[in-house]
XYZ file of C-alpha atoms in Angstrom:
702
model
C 342.865 -1.422 127.279
C 341.797 -4.854 128.720
C 338.663 -6.687 128.934
C 338.261 -6.687 132.766
C 335.053 -5.944 134.475
C 333.976 -2.409 133.360
C 331.120 -0.009 132.840
C 331.254 -0.243 129.093
C 330.126 -3.200 126.712
C 330.950 -3.920 123.121
C 327.863 -5.586 121.732
C 329.209 -8.102 119.116
C 327.318 -10.132 116.352
C 328.947 -12.353 113.682
C 328.180 -14.802 111.031
C 329.973 -17.477 109.046
C 329.647 -18.622 105.394
C 327.962 -21.838 106.665
C 325.495 -22.754 109.533
C 323.705 -20.124 111.403
C 322.091 -20.092 114.823
C 322.472 -23.000 117.078
C 324.957 -24.644 114.609
C 327.247 -21.678 114.269
C 330.784 -22.822 113.977
C 330.003 -26.482 113.866
C 330.781 -26.775 110.200
C 334.409 -24.976 110.524
C 333.257 -22.379 108.067
C 335.000 -19.149 108.168
C 333.738 -15.921 109.597
C 332.358 -13.451 106.973
C 330.571 -10.618 109.023
C 331.262 -8.777 112.211
C 328.846 -6.032 113.564
C 329.431 -4.178 116.740
C 328.484 -1.061 119.073
C 329.840 0.386 122.190
C 327.309 0.756 125.015
C 328.080 2.852 128.134
C 326.082 1.266 130.932
C 325.931 4.209 133.571
C 324.825 6.818 130.959
C 322.973 4.318 128.680
C 324.677 6.098 125.650
C 325.871 4.183 122.531
C 328.597 4.658 120.184
C 328.721 4.463 116.297
C 327.287 1.111 115.004
C 329.982 -0.618 112.853
C 329.411 -3.322 110.238
C 332.437 -4.987 108.654
C 332.535 -7.767 105.900
C 335.306 -10.236 106.162
C 337.055 -11.911 103.210
C 337.202 -15.675 103.730
C 339.871 -18.051 102.128
C 336.875 -19.868 100.665
C 334.090 -17.582 99.261
C 331.645 -20.237 98.672
C 328.592 -19.604 100.722
C 326.087 -22.059 101.991
C 322.326 -21.826 100.876
C 321.348 -20.858 104.493
C 323.984 -18.209 104.510
C 322.823 -16.667 101.282
C 319.172 -16.808 102.264
C 319.682 -15.378 105.762
C 322.388 -12.869 105.207
C 321.792 -11.582 101.621
C 325.759 -11.620 101.183
C 327.333 -12.585 97.905
C 330.854 -14.005 97.225
C 331.474 -10.947 94.766
C 330.771 -8.622 97.674
C 332.984 -10.586 100.278
C 335.859 -10.710 97.654
C 336.377 -6.959 97.950
C 336.525 -7.227 101.886
C 339.524 -7.290 104.128
C 340.834 -10.468 105.713
C 340.176 -11.361 109.333
C 343.496 -10.230 110.791
C 343.016 -6.768 109.338
C 339.225 -6.658 110.262
C 340.209 -7.302 113.900
C 342.819 -4.472 113.890
C 340.088 -2.122 112.753
C 337.837 -3.313 115.360
C 340.250 -2.520 117.931
C 341.077 0.812 116.717
C 337.294 1.938 116.231
C 336.358 0.683 119.782
C 339.167 2.670 121.272
C 338.030 5.775 119.424
C 334.335 5.226 120.422
C 335.282 4.823 124.070
C 337.357 7.870 124.046
C 334.249 9.819 122.830
C 332.137 8.260 125.760
C 334.989 9.178 128.339
C 335.751 5.405 128.843
C 338.844 3.333 128.684
C 338.080 -0.350 129.133
C 335.227 -2.505 128.091
C 334.049 -6.247 128.074
C 332.466 -7.840 125.061
C 328.804 -9.071 125.028
C 327.553 -11.509 122.496
C 324.636 -13.630 121.857
C 325.496 -16.944 123.453
C 328.951 -18.671 123.521
C 329.192 -19.723 119.893
C 330.751 -16.604 118.155
C 333.531 -16.287 120.735
C 334.361 -19.962 121.574
C 333.392 -21.854 118.263
C 334.195 -19.416 115.692
C 336.808 -16.567 116.623
C 339.200 -18.677 118.708
C 339.309 -21.868 116.564
C 339.679 -19.732 113.144
C 342.560 -17.437 114.400
C 344.299 -20.451 115.996
C 344.261 -22.303 112.611
C 345.452 -18.970 110.978
C 348.171 -18.636 113.371
C 347.541 -15.135 114.746
C 346.677 -13.934 118.301
C 343.560 -12.608 119.453
C 343.777 -9.456 121.743
C 343.003 -9.852 125.438
C 339.347 -8.625 125.129
C 338.348 -11.875 123.354
C 339.293 -13.915 126.457
C 336.401 -12.465 128.643
C 332.759 -11.829 127.642
C 329.221 -11.702 128.839
C 326.831 -14.287 127.441
C 323.565 -12.104 126.771
C 321.377 -15.219 127.161
C 322.641 -16.001 130.509
C 322.456 -12.552 131.824
C 319.031 -12.236 130.312
C 317.843 -15.401 132.202
C 319.407 -14.120 135.556
C 317.255 -10.965 135.199
C 314.130 -12.795 134.027
C 314.126 -16.243 135.600
C 310.643 -17.183 134.293
C 311.828 -16.976 130.580
C 312.964 -19.716 128.455
C 315.928 -21.737 129.183
C 319.355 -20.411 128.195
C 319.792 -23.054 125.494
C 316.444 -22.102 123.873
C 317.068 -18.337 123.892
C 317.535 -16.220 120.737
C 317.691 -12.585 120.048
C 314.217 -12.756 118.695
C 312.664 -14.689 121.688
C 314.265 -12.429 124.177
C 312.924 -9.343 122.214
C 309.410 -10.860 122.188
C 309.537 -11.607 125.849
C 310.089 -8.006 126.397
C 307.750 -6.863 123.834
C 310.260 -5.138 121.649
C 309.864 -4.929 117.828
C 311.067 -8.058 116.007
C 310.808 -7.059 112.285
C 314.135 -8.077 110.879
C 313.406 -6.989 107.421
C 313.724 -3.234 108.519
C 317.510 -3.405 108.820
C 320.363 -5.047 107.324
C 321.469 -8.417 108.398
C 323.609 -8.095 111.517
C 322.561 -4.402 112.153
C 319.084 -5.515 113.448
C 320.601 -8.011 115.753
C 323.018 -5.665 117.284
C 320.479 -2.887 117.755
C 317.994 -5.471 119.218
C 320.627 -6.527 121.624
C 321.250 -3.045 122.905
C 317.597 -2.585 123.419
C 317.489 -5.745 125.407
C 320.408 -4.507 127.539
C 318.669 -1.219 128.292
C 315.488 -3.078 129.266
C 317.472 -5.064 131.693
C 318.938 -2.161 133.101
C 315.677 -0.519 133.841
C 314.642 -3.499 135.878
C 317.351 -2.798 138.202
C 318.682 -6.267 138.328
C 321.828 -6.297 140.708
C 323.329 -9.496 139.491
C 323.725 -8.850 135.778
C 326.944 -8.027 134.068
C 329.128 -8.844 137.152
C 330.872 -12.183 136.348
C 332.017 -12.366 132.659
C 332.740 -15.735 130.930
C 336.379 -16.513 130.541
C 338.299 -18.340 127.985
C 341.571 -19.961 129.042
C 344.482 -18.676 127.079
C 346.670 -21.544 127.978
C 346.285 -25.307 128.680
C 347.584 -26.240 132.202
C 349.215 -29.446 132.822
C 348.872 -31.361 136.044
C 348.662 -34.806 137.644
C 345.330 -36.696 138.305
C 344.762 -39.149 141.091
C 342.530 -42.373 140.820
C 340.819 -41.090 143.919
C 339.515 -37.913 142.268
C 335.848 -37.949 141.146
C 335.344 -36.988 137.588
C 331.974 -36.262 136.185
C 331.154 -38.254 133.070
C 329.356 -35.250 131.690
C 332.557 -33.519 131.216
C 334.689 -35.934 129.255
C 335.061 -36.683 125.561
C 336.980 -39.122 123.466
C 338.938 -37.663 120.376
C 339.930 -40.315 117.844
C 341.991 -40.153 114.702
C 344.735 -37.869 116.084
C 348.239 -37.886 114.368
C 350.438 -40.081 116.396
C 352.823 -37.306 117.132
C 350.330 -34.889 118.443
C 350.868 -33.629 121.987
C 348.491 -32.529 124.784
C 349.148 -28.766 123.560
C 348.034 -29.719 119.985
C 344.898 -31.316 121.389
C 344.192 -28.210 123.467
C 344.690 -26.203 120.280
C 342.399 -28.273 118.473
C 339.773 -27.453 121.225
C 340.695 -23.786 121.256
C 338.135 -21.420 122.833
C 336.903 -24.261 125.185
C 338.067 -24.586 128.718
C 340.000 -27.936 129.461
C 340.321 -28.882 133.046
C 343.753 -28.797 134.509
C 345.667 -31.935 133.526
C 342.565 -32.846 131.415
C 344.226 -34.205 128.279
C 345.155 -37.938 128.487
C 346.856 -39.438 125.536
C 345.948 -43.208 125.084
C 348.539 -45.859 124.581
C 348.217 -49.281 122.971
C 349.464 -52.695 124.313
C 353.009 -51.765 123.069
C 353.107 -48.331 124.978
C 352.689 -46.329 121.753
C 350.125 -43.851 121.151
C 346.971 -45.054 119.351
C 345.531 -42.021 118.010
C 343.139 -41.475 120.771
C 342.937 -39.149 123.611
C 340.375 -38.540 126.608
C 339.750 -34.813 127.315
C 338.226 -33.464 130.441
C 336.539 -30.081 130.358
C 335.646 -27.860 133.382
C 331.848 -28.278 132.803
C 329.175 -30.103 130.748
C 328.548 -26.923 128.763
C 332.092 -26.966 127.456
C 331.831 -30.694 126.808
C 328.689 -30.228 124.651
C 330.456 -27.594 122.593
C 333.317 -29.858 122.066
C 331.042 -32.630 120.755
C 330.018 -29.955 118.051
C 333.663 -30.181 116.712
C 333.027 -33.745 115.550
C 335.136 -34.265 112.261
C 336.783 -30.856 112.475
C 340.166 -30.895 111.174
C 343.734 -31.038 112.788
C 345.920 -30.357 109.781
C 344.852 -32.566 107.056
C 343.080 -35.191 109.246
C 339.598 -35.112 110.565
C 339.098 -35.958 114.185
C 336.030 -37.765 115.670
C 334.710 -36.530 118.929
C 332.579 -38.855 121.066
C 331.044 -38.823 124.540
C 333.116 -40.715 127.263
C 333.017 -41.604 131.033
C 334.887 -40.269 134.078
C 335.940 -43.954 134.708
C 337.611 -44.125 131.276
C 339.452 -40.954 132.029
C 340.682 -42.039 135.460
C 341.661 -45.436 134.036
C 344.007 -43.596 131.489
C 344.940 -40.452 133.522
C 344.767 -41.609 137.091
C 347.702 -42.695 139.172
C 348.608 -43.724 142.707
C 352.319 -43.532 142.839
C 353.809 -41.059 145.256
C 356.981 -40.890 143.162
C 354.878 -39.828 140.032
C 352.756 -37.329 141.883
C 356.033 -35.541 143.209
C 357.464 -35.586 139.737
C 354.294 -33.925 138.276
C 353.858 -31.573 141.149
C 355.959 -29.017 139.357
C 353.265 -27.103 137.412
C 353.377 -25.688 133.951
C 356.368 -27.752 133.021
C 356.961 -29.373 129.470
C 357.163 -33.142 129.571
C 359.650 -34.966 127.109
C 359.600 -38.795 127.019
C 362.949 -40.468 126.213
C 362.776 -44.045 124.810
C 365.514 -46.625 124.156
C 367.936 -45.630 126.916
C 370.637 -48.028 127.708
C 369.678 -50.146 130.813
C 373.003 -48.978 132.575
C 372.122 -45.201 131.929
C 372.424 -42.959 134.926
C 370.973 -39.521 135.752
C 374.362 -37.981 134.907
C 374.319 -39.638 131.672
C 370.894 -38.373 130.762
C 371.919 -34.837 131.819
C 375.098 -35.013 129.851
C 373.195 -36.102 126.877
C 370.806 -33.313 126.844
C 373.444 -30.777 127.529
C 373.437 -27.218 128.847
C 371.248 -25.989 125.945
C 368.320 -27.712 127.396
C 368.602 -27.539 131.119
C 366.287 -29.960 133.093
C 364.062 -28.471 135.800
C 365.470 -29.129 139.010
C 368.381 -31.153 137.753
C 368.218 -34.736 138.649
C 364.733 -33.905 140.299
C 363.476 -33.405 136.855
C 364.195 -36.857 135.580
C 361.929 -39.957 136.165
C 363.258 -43.384 135.170
C 360.560 -46.068 134.397
C 361.333 -49.235 136.067
C 359.826 -52.686 136.553
C 358.463 -53.871 140.022
C 361.908 -55.390 140.689
C 363.752 -52.149 140.047
C 365.095 -53.181 136.663
C 365.067 -50.241 134.048
C 362.778 -50.460 131.098
C 364.718 -47.934 128.970
C 362.069 -45.252 129.313
C 362.312 -41.858 131.171
C 360.577 -38.754 131.526
C 362.135 -35.131 131.661
C 360.775 -31.758 132.700
C 361.705 -28.516 131.084
C 360.646 -25.227 132.300
C 359.800 -23.541 128.904
C 359.130 -24.513 125.344
C 362.461 -23.308 124.183
C 364.210 -25.856 126.281
C 362.030 -28.652 125.069
C 362.445 -27.813 121.505
C 366.258 -27.973 121.931
C 365.828 -31.440 123.580
C 363.587 -32.825 120.641
C 366.402 -31.741 118.294
C 368.537 -34.539 119.910
C 365.984 -37.242 118.599
C 367.753 -40.396 117.533
C 371.097 -39.132 118.599
C 373.451 -41.757 120.235
C 373.795 -42.370 123.948
C 376.385 -45.143 124.557
C 375.824 -47.512 121.721
C 372.027 -46.879 121.309
C 369.998 -44.063 119.632
C 367.509 -42.435 121.746
C 363.943 -41.349 120.850
C 362.509 -38.278 122.282
C 358.715 -37.258 122.260
C 356.477 -34.834 123.609
C 354.532 -36.222 126.458
C 351.855 -35.585 129.044
C 351.124 -36.175 132.705
C 348.695 -38.657 131.809
C 351.024 -40.578 129.647
C 353.363 -40.641 132.464
C 350.926 -42.090 134.748
C 349.995 -44.771 132.092
C 353.302 -45.906 131.519
C 354.217 -46.068 135.099
C 350.956 -47.903 135.874
C 351.511 -50.311 132.962
C 355.142 -51.408 134.040
C 354.536 -51.385 137.705
C 351.579 -53.754 137.305
C 353.444 -56.133 135.175
C 353.904 -59.527 136.738
C 357.585 -60.736 136.793
C 356.374 -63.995 135.542
C 352.942 -64.038 133.853
C 350.768 -67.049 134.612
C 349.208 -69.309 132.131
C 345.448 -68.985 131.483
C 342.841 -71.301 132.862
C 342.379 -74.330 130.579
C 339.240 -75.410 129.213
C 338.215 -78.768 127.527
C 335.824 -79.461 124.711
C 332.250 -81.099 125.452
C 332.705 -83.111 122.206
C 336.195 -84.280 121.187
C 337.021 -82.362 118.139
C 337.661 -84.370 115.013
C 339.943 -81.697 113.422
C 343.385 -80.305 113.777
C 345.162 -77.176 112.420
C 346.857 -78.084 109.146
C 350.645 -78.500 109.286
C 353.313 -79.489 106.663
C 354.147 -78.622 103.035
C 350.941 -79.988 101.476
C 349.537 -76.919 99.669
C 345.776 -77.714 100.601
C 344.991 -74.164 102.083
C 344.292 -70.874 100.407
C 344.865 -67.376 101.659
C 342.390 -64.475 100.981
C 343.827 -61.132 101.078
C 342.225 -57.617 100.732
C 338.836 -58.593 102.337
C 336.511 -55.849 103.307
C 336.953 -54.978 107.082
C 333.067 -55.678 107.593
C 333.423 -59.085 105.922
C 332.174 -62.063 108.153
C 332.158 -65.802 107.986
C 328.917 -65.763 105.976
C 330.490 -63.353 103.457
C 333.452 -65.678 102.701
C 331.374 -68.616 102.399
C 329.078 -66.824 99.889
C 332.286 -65.623 98.169
C 333.623 -69.318 97.826
C 330.340 -70.327 96.194
C 330.151 -74.022 95.254
C 333.770 -74.629 96.898
C 332.236 -74.205 100.211
C 331.473 -77.811 100.387
C 335.202 -78.753 99.992
C 336.249 -76.731 103.132
C 337.385 -78.881 106.161
C 335.239 -78.740 109.088
C 336.318 -75.647 111.287
C 338.658 -74.626 108.509
C 338.138 -70.899 108.014
C 340.593 -68.822 109.844
C 340.048 -64.933 110.017
C 343.298 -62.960 110.863
C 342.675 -60.135 113.338
C 345.090 -57.209 114.049
C 346.302 -56.204 117.471
C 343.153 -54.352 118.343
C 341.212 -57.504 117.729
C 339.735 -56.122 114.553
C 339.690 -57.764 111.023
C 343.081 -57.438 109.086
C 341.647 -58.096 105.630
C 343.239 -61.484 105.544
C 341.842 -64.945 106.172
C 342.940 -68.619 105.537
C 340.829 -71.647 104.424
C 341.749 -75.132 104.748
C 340.667 -77.156 101.864
C 340.038 -81.026 101.814
C 342.805 -81.437 99.188
C 345.661 -79.543 97.360
C 343.702 -79.900 94.133
C 340.603 -78.209 95.717
C 342.760 -75.427 96.914
C 344.360 -74.997 93.451
C 340.801 -74.782 91.849
C 339.681 -72.326 94.443
C 342.689 -70.003 93.846
C 342.119 -70.224 90.140
C 338.332 -69.481 90.249
C 338.113 -66.876 93.060
C 341.372 -64.828 92.493
C 340.501 -61.169 92.068
C 336.733 -61.922 92.420
C 334.656 -58.983 94.056
C 333.368 -59.091 97.518
C 331.125 -56.034 98.151
C 333.012 -53.294 96.698
C 336.588 -54.728 96.656
C 338.317 -57.471 94.770
C 340.000 -60.229 96.855
C 343.136 -61.860 96.012
C 343.365 -65.679 96.412
C 346.557 -67.603 96.693
C 347.283 -71.221 97.301
C 349.531 -72.074 100.289
C 350.446 -74.783 102.675
C 349.411 -75.361 106.184
C 352.961 -74.547 107.442
C 352.837 -71.234 105.669
C 349.404 -70.469 107.219
C 350.612 -71.090 110.774
C 353.427 -68.922 110.230
C 351.437 -65.982 109.283
C 349.041 -66.518 111.960
C 351.736 -66.396 114.434
C 352.893 -63.142 113.001
C 355.474 -64.020 110.158
C 355.228 -62.641 106.682
C 354.428 -64.507 103.478
C 355.354 -62.475 100.183
C 357.215 -62.739 96.893
C 360.378 -62.813 99.009
C 359.586 -65.919 100.649
C 358.598 -66.862 104.229
C 359.886 -64.686 107.181
C 359.702 -66.011 110.734
C 357.482 -64.399 113.343
C 359.216 -61.514 114.976
C 358.945 -63.394 118.413
C 361.299 -66.171 117.102
C 364.939 -66.013 116.457
C 366.219 -67.993 113.443
C 367.843 -70.711 115.345
C 364.426 -71.556 117.037
C 362.592 -71.226 113.680
C 362.050 -74.919 113.122
C 361.178 -75.586 116.782
C 357.731 -73.862 116.483
C 356.492 -75.012 113.171
C 353.122 -75.711 114.541
C 352.835 -72.947 117.118
C 349.998 -70.423 116.851
C 350.014 -66.951 118.302
C 348.210 -65.960 121.594
C 344.717 -64.681 120.728
C 342.405 -62.212 122.593
C 340.408 -63.533 125.394
C 337.160 -63.128 123.349
C 338.503 -65.144 120.563
C 337.695 -68.947 120.597
C 339.954 -71.953 120.988
C 342.888 -73.658 119.477
C 343.847 -77.186 119.863
C 347.087 -77.974 121.701
C 348.655 -79.011 118.464
C 348.564 -75.494 117.502
C 350.182 -74.263 120.953
C 352.945 -76.982 121.331
C 355.005 -79.297 118.873
C 354.362 -82.954 119.057
C 356.773 -84.888 121.087
C 358.868 -87.799 119.207
C 357.750 -90.909 120.985
C 358.240 -94.605 120.152
C 354.461 -94.871 120.179
C 354.167 -92.212 117.298
C 351.739 -94.733 115.380
C 349.436 -95.088 118.262
C 346.017 -93.452 117.962
C 345.890 -90.030 119.267
C 343.658 -89.635 122.404
C 341.323 -86.551 123.208
C 343.434 -83.350 123.647
C 343.208 -80.516 126.191
C 342.550 -76.938 124.883
C 344.020 -73.714 126.447
C 342.026 -70.642 126.502
C 344.340 -67.618 126.530
C 343.315 -65.117 129.121
C 343.600 -61.242 129.004
C 346.819 -61.318 131.065
C 348.493 -63.617 128.666
C 347.378 -61.481 125.587
C 348.861 -58.434 127.414
C 352.286 -59.724 128.197
C 352.752 -62.307 125.458
C 351.295 -60.533 122.386
C 353.212 -60.667 119.134
C 353.692 -57.607 116.837
C 351.861 -58.928 113.705
C 348.517 -60.687 113.650
C 346.475 -62.630 115.988
C 344.495 -65.641 114.603
C 340.755 -65.663 115.103
C 339.005 -68.856 116.234
C 338.833 -71.654 113.617
C 335.125 -71.731 112.459
C 333.015 -73.361 109.831
C 329.130 -73.653 109.405
C 329.242 -76.193 112.273
C 330.227 -75.291 115.862
C 331.409 -77.218 119.057
C 330.621 -76.036 122.534
C 333.302 -75.788 125.291
C 332.999 -75.649 129.066
C 335.497 -74.846 131.822
C 337.747 -77.969 132.753
C 338.051 -78.741 136.529
C 341.856 -79.085 137.542
C 341.326 -82.916 137.823
C 339.945 -83.255 134.323
C 343.049 -81.336 133.027
C 345.459 -83.413 134.913
C 343.774 -86.733 133.789
C 343.709 -85.670 130.051
C 347.331 -84.606 130.335
C 348.407 -88.105 131.863
C 346.421 -90.060 129.231
C 347.727 -88.317 126.222
C 351.473 -87.967 126.844
C 350.903 -84.460 125.328
C 353.719 -82.219 126.376
C 352.305 -79.804 128.965
C 354.286 -76.897 130.396
C 356.051 -78.094 133.633
C 354.488 -75.330 135.957
C 352.301 -72.199 135.105
C 354.659 -69.260 134.279
C 357.674 -71.500 133.518
C 358.406 -69.601 130.149
C 359.234 -65.913 129.791
C 359.674 -63.790 126.855
C 362.370 -61.250 126.538
C 362.000 -58.072 124.577
C 364.452 -55.308 123.731
C 367.486 -57.523 123.407
C 370.583 -56.267 121.500
C 370.818 -57.833 118.070
C 374.160 -59.402 118.836
C 372.885 -61.058 122.061
C 373.875 -64.729 122.384
C 372.929 -67.771 124.482
C 375.773 -66.995 127.028
C 374.445 -63.296 127.568
C 370.931 -64.495 128.136
C 372.006 -67.227 130.625
C 374.295 -64.683 132.407
C 371.336 -62.336 132.738
C 369.124 -64.982 134.542
C 372.124 -66.261 136.602
C 370.780 -67.591 139.986
C 367.401 -68.923 138.763
C 366.529 -72.604 138.779
C 366.186 -74.467 135.608
C 365.533 -78.099 134.601
C 366.487 -78.491 130.965
C 364.832 -81.968 130.708
C 361.435 -80.531 131.198
C 361.769 -78.999 127.807
C 363.312 -81.655 125.711
C 359.918 -82.380 124.071
C 359.016 -78.632 123.525
C 362.131 -76.952 122.129
C 364.718 -78.415 119.728
C 368.167 -77.298 120.618
C 371.490 -77.852 119.317
C 374.074 -80.049 120.980
C 376.151 -76.887 121.914
C 373.007 -74.943 123.538
C 372.011 -78.267 125.385
C 375.361 -78.781 126.976
C 375.335 -75.185 128.055
C 371.881 -75.483 129.580
C 373.094 -78.536 131.423
C 375.654 -76.546 133.152
C 375.940 -76.345 136.992
C 372.834 -74.835 138.602
C 374.139 -71.512 139.226
C 374.109 -70.956 135.334
C 370.569 -72.012 134.742
C 367.523 -69.944 134.152
C 363.811 -70.026 133.731
């Protein structure tokens, strides 16, 4: 018995323990009532009307449910659970059809909500399958509007308004809740049949039983009215998990795009594209529904945002993703020397790759160097599960991470690596309108304080109010908010005080003082410690740990360096970017300095793994304007401040083996030109390292 187009309908009505009407299913409450009746369209005969209560896991009823339905927790406690009720539904419908001489049927419900927003999500969460009949149904409201075009819009229709339009009786008190609704729906159907409408009950609504993967091209046109953004996803969730969260709604082919952060890892967000705006609007009603123990936020998004994440232009990727209905696994941490044979041997015969070598896609930089990432196709879930069991097993001398992936993630990773410049350029410099009279603190004098545990909504004004009378002892531009990798407040801040005594008094007075609804810890620290934390290091009871971007030998060379900040953040003085050069004129007055404004490109390819500093601020501000090239050159010549020799002269290396030494790095860059004297004032090197760098030119590097 299937739910294909047939001459019989099963008119179905249901209710949950929560919202009723237009908000049915929006609050995740469970189904508590099903009422149905078989209708034979050619003979206009009906079967027995059945009403069945459903025992929910949570028997608490909302006030609206109690008022409208008249049901009680006591009565529901004696009912059968949903899986048993659905079994009885199938048996009773089959019996009624046999009496009417029919064998197949299609469901007919009042709108989309009962099928799409209640039955499918609830059965998915309870891990049992709905029968085929629930994947095809007629929406009585749409059929009614087709038959009576002058009636109210589909979204404004209800059983009562349709009955009133036809002049049918609308006294709901004459029957039990649910019984009146089904009887009225049957009467509406018979009235529509008497009008001889030829276009009704011919094209049922369908529910996709499985999410289809597939590629997306940047040249596609994506309707913004079909896209949503889901936020708060577990980091390990896959496209299938997201499709299951939206069970009952039709997601477009390849319509789930997991978002990645700047490090190429999932950030807990996804863009989802539905087949039409109606499905999108239903998806928005699942705002703050749960995936496991986490609630998921659902917001509107645009087609441009979806294409930015999911769209691609690479023919290689398009060919790789052209095999439909494949399970994609991402491999991370592969040795750079790994070949296709190595990966196939690592996976083994228990998880064969679709198409053999054609089912592998290695991610590479524009110059062809491997990144250590690869994507693998499997033809079924069983093979993919076998592959995931190899998570963190060893290939060569490295452990390999395996994760579920999506077509959109393949596009994102390839787009990111293929667009990465081999040598990122320095941002456009700017100079201050008024030479600033301040510098970032350095040295071991403990004239700074660290605020930890700030509310994330706290701003500069909140900190100044928190400091109270001590605000007058803050150095100009001495408040430094610490931002995380997303540019949001991290809960930390540093304050430069006028003296160590002032810093000590503030730490004693304000430690564990309340700011809004949180207490804030205040510690005395030095300018050196402050700069290391701003650059990405850690400061705790175990002492000071260097930033992750610096190796221990270079630790002392960057004592005054500051982390790269987002483009929208404000400006740092060059003392915070480059260490001072030792010159015989050390006692001379310091001339005006040049400031660098880190651009977005610098943030993308040079960001560190801990914190970014915010702009140094205080109750007073200084304006800045863009500097013409001549002004920059003049300022650099006048100040004798060490300036990088040429834009892009420094590169940062990631993913080095822990036992890598200077020789291995120089060998890696063999053939590139390098002039070590240009960096004498920037990087402190040991005599051994300097002698290696001053080797013949074929050894030197960028």
